[in-house]
Tab-separated table of C-alpha atoms in Angstrom:
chain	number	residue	atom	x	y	z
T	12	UNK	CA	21.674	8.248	4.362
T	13	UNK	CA	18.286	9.544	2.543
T	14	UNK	CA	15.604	10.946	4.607
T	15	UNK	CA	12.193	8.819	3.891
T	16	UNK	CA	9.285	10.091	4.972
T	17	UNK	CA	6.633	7.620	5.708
T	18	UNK	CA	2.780	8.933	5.634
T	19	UNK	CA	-0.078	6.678	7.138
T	20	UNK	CA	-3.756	6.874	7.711
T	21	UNK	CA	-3.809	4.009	9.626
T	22	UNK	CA	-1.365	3.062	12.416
T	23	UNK	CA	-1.583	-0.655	11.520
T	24	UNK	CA	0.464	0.345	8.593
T	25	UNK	CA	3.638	1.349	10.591
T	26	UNK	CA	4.982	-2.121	11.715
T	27	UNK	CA	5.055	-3.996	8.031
T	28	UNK	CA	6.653	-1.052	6.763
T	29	UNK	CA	9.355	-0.573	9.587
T	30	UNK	CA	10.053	-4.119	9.257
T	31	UNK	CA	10.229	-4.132	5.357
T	32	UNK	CA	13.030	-0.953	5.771
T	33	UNK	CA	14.636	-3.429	8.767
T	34	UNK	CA	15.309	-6.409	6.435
T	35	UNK	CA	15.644	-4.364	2.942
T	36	UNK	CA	17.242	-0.935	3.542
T	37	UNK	CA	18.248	-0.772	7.495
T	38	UNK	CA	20.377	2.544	6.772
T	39	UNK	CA	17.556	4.232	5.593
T	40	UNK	CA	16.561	7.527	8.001
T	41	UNK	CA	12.544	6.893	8.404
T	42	UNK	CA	9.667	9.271	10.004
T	43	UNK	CA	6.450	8.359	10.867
T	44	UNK	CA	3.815	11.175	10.117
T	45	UNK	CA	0.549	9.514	10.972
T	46	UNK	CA	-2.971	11.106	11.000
T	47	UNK	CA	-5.717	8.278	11.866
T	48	UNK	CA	-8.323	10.189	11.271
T	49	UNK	CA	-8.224	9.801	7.665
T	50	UNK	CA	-9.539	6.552	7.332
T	51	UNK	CA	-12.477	7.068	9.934
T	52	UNK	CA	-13.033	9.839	8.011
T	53	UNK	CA	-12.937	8.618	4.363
T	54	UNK	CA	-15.301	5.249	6.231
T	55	UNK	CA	-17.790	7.674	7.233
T	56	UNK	CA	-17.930	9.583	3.912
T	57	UNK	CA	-17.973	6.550	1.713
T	58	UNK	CA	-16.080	8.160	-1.032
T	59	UNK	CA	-13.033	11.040	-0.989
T	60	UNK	CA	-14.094	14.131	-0.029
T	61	UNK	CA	-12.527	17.423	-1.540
T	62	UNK	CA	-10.908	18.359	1.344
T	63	UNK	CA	-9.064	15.600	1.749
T	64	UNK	CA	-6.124	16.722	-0.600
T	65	UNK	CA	-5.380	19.631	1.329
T	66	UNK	CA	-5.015	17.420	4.080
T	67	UNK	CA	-2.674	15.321	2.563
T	68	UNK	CA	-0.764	18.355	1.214
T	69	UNK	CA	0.096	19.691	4.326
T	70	UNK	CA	1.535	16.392	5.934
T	71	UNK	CA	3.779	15.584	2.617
T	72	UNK	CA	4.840	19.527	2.620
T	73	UNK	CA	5.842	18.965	5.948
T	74	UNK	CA	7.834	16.132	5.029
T	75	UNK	CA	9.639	18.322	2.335
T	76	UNK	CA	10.697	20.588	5.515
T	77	UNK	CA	12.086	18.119	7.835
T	78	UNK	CA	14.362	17.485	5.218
T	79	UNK	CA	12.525	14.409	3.315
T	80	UNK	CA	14.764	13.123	-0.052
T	81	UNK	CA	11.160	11.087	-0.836
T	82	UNK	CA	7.553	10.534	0.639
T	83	UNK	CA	5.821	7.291	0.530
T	84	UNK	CA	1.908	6.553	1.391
T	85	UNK	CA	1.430	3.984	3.044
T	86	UNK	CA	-2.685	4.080	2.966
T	87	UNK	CA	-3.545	2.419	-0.499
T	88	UNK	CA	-7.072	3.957	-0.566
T	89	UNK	CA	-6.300	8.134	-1.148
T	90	UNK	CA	-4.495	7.581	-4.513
T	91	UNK	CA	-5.667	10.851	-5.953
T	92	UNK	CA	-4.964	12.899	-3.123
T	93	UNK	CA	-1.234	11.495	-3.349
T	94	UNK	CA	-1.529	12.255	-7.275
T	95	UNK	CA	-1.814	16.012	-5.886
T	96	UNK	CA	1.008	15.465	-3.645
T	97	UNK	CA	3.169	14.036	-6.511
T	98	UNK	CA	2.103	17.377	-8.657
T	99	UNK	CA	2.845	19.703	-6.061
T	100	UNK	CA	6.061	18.401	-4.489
T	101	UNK	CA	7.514	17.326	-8.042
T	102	UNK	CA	10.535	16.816	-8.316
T	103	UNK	CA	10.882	15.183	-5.558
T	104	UNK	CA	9.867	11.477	-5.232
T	105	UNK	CA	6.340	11.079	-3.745
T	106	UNK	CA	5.359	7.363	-3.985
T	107	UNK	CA	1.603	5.812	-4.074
T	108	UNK	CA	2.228	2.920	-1.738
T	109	UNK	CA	0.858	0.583	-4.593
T	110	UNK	CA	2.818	2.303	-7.452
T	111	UNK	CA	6.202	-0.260	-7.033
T	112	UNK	CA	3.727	-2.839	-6.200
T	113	UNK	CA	2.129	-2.534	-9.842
T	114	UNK	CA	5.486	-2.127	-11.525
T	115	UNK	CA	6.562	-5.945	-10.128
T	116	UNK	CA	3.335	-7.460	-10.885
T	117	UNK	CA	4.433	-7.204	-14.659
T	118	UNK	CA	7.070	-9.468	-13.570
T	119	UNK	CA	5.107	-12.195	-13.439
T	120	UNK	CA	2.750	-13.081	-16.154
T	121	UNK	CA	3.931	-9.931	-18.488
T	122	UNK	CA	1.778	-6.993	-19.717
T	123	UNK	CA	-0.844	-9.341	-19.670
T	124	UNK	CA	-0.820	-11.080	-15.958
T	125	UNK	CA	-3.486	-12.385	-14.347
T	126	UNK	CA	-3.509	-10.307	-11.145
T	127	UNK	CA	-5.560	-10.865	-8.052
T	128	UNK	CA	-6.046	-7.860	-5.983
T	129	UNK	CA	-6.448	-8.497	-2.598
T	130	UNK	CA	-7.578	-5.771	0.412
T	131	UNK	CA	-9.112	-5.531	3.297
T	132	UNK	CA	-10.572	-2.217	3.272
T	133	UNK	CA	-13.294	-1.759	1.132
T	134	UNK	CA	-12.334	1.970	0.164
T	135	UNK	CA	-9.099	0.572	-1.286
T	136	UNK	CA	-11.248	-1.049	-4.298
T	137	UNK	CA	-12.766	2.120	-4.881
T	138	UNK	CA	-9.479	3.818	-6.116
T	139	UNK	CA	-6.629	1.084	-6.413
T	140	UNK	CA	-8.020	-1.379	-9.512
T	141	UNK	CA	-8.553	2.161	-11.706
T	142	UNK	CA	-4.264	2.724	-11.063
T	143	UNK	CA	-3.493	-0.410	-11.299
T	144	UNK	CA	-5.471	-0.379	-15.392
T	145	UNK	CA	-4.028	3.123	-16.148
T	146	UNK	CA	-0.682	1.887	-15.730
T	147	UNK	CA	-1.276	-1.678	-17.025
T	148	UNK	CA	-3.883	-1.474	-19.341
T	149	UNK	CA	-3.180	-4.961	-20.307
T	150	UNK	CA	-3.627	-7.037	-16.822
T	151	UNK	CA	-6.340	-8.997	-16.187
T	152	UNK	CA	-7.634	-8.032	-12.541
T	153	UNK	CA	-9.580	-9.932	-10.489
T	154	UNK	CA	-9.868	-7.648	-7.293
T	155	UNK	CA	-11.505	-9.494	-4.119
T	156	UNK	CA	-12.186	-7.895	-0.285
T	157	UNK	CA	-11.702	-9.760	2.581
T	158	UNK	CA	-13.380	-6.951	5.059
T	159	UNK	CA	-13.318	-9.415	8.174
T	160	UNK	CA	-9.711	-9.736	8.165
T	161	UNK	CA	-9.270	-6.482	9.074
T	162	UNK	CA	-12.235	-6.341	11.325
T	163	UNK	CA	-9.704	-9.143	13.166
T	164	UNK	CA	-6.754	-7.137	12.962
T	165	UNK	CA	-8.094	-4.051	14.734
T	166	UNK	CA	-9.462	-6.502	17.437
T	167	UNK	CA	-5.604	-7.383	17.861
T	168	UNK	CA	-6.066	-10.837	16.620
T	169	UNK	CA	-3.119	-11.096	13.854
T	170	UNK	CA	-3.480	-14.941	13.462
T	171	UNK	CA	-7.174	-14.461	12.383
T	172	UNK	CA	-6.137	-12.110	10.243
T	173	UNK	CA	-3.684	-13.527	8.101
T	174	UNK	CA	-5.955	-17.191	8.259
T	175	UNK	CA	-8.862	-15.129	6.845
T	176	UNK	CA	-6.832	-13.512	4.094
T	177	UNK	CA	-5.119	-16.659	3.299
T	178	UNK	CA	-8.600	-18.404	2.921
T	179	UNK	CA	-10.092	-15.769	0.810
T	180	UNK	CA	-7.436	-15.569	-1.700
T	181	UNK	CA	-7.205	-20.021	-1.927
T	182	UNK	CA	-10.895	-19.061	-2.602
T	183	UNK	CA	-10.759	-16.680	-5.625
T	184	UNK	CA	-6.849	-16.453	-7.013
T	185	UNK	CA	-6.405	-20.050	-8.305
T	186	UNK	CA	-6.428	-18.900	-12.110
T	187	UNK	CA	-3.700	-15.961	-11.516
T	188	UNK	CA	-0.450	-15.517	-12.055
T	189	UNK	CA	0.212	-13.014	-8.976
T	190	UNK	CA	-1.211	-12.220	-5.950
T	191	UNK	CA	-1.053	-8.639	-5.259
T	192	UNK	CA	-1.557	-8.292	-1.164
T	193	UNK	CA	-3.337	-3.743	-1.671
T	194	UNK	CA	-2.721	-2.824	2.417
T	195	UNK	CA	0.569	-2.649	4.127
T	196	UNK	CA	-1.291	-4.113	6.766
T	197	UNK	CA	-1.814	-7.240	4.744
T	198	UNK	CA	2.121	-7.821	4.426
T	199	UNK	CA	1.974	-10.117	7.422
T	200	UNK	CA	-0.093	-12.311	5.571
T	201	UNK	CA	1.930	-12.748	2.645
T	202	UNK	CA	3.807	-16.337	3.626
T	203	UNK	CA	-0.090	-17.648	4.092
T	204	UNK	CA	-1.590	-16.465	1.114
T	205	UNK	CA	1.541	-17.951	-0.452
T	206	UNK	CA	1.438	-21.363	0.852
T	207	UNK	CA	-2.600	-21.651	0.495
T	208	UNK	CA	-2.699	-20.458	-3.217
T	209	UNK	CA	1.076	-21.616	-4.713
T	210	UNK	CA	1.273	-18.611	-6.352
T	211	UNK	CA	3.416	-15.671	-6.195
T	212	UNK	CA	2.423	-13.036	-3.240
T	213	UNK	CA	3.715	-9.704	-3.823
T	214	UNK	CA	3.713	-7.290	-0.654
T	215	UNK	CA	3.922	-3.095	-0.944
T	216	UNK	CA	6.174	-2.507	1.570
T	217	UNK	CA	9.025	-4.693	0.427
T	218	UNK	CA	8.083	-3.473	-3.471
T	219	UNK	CA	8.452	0.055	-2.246
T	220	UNK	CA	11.180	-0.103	-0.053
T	221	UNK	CA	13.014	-1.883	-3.320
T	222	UNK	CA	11.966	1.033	-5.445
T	223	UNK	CA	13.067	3.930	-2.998
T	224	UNK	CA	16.593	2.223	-2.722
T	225	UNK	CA	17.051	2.113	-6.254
T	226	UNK	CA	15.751	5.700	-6.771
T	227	UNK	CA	17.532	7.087	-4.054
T	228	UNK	CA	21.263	5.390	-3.478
């Protein structure tokens, strides 16, 4: 079975994702390579830093030497320090953990879908809406933060956390085709923000763990 390689700034991002590979792809061979201190980092920053590429680099080049047949990101906010990864581990699959997530938004609404972008973490609005445009230029995005619910998840309080997120997005979303849920972490909301809004909720692990199936078996 492939090697995946799982890379995570924020340990809150491991359990959707294991669970998405439990339900989807259970053969798959995963590793967790997990460095927290990216996202107190990029926090305290405000805004990527430089350096922050090479730091990226050397966990997805160590995934390359444990033997990984693809890499996927699971922290949505560093896309273009996984755009160096992609460029310098090429030809082997390096996914953005949003990239799959993008591809199936199409699928609802066309070229031209009304998307609402939901995160938690503010950083992830600084990067994710731009990707999201450069690969559909044609969406209409309506991107909206619900910061709280992830002050309630890192207090341990996963009910709060998926009511909040639910709320928000009955709040804002009512004129789009498809939610888009930006944070792994937000997958456990996804049957909430569902119900509350009626509209499709698309999650990135399960869009990912799709994608690397295809790509890979």
């Amino acid at each position: 079975m492939p090697r995946i390689a799982l890379i995570h700034a924020l340990p809150v991002s491991i359990p959707p994702v294991a669970g998405a590979f439990e339900r989807l792809w259970p053969e798959a061979d995963t590793v967790n390579l997990t460095d927290d201190s990216l996202a107190r980092d990029l926090t305290a920053a405000g805004t990527l830093q430089p350096e922050m590429s090479e730091r990226f680099l050397t966990l997805s080049r160590y995934g390359k030497k444990i033997g990984a047949d693809a890499i996927l990101f699971t922290c949505s906010a560093f896309g273009p320090c996984i755009d160096a990864c992609q460029t310098d581990l090429a030809p082997l699959p390096v996914l953005k953990p949003n990239e799959a997530l993008i591809e199936c938004c199409a699928e609802f609404g066309g070229a031209h879908a009304r998307v609402g972008l939901l995160a938690t973490f503010k950083q992830t609005l600084d990067t994710m809406p731009t990707e999201f445009r450069e690969a559909q230029p044609g969406f209409h995005l309506k991107p909206v933060l619900a910061g709280s619910a992830l002050d309630a998840l890192f207090s341990g309080d996963h009910y709060e956390h998926d009511r909040i997120a639910a709320e928000v997005a009955s709040l804002n979303f009512g004129d789009c085709d498809v939610i888009a849920l930006a944070q792994f972490s937000l997958s456990t909301a996804a049957e909430r923000v569902a119900e509350a809004t009626g509209k499709p909720t698309l999650t990135t692990p399960d869009t990912a763990v799709e994608k690397l199936k295809k790509l890979l078996l």
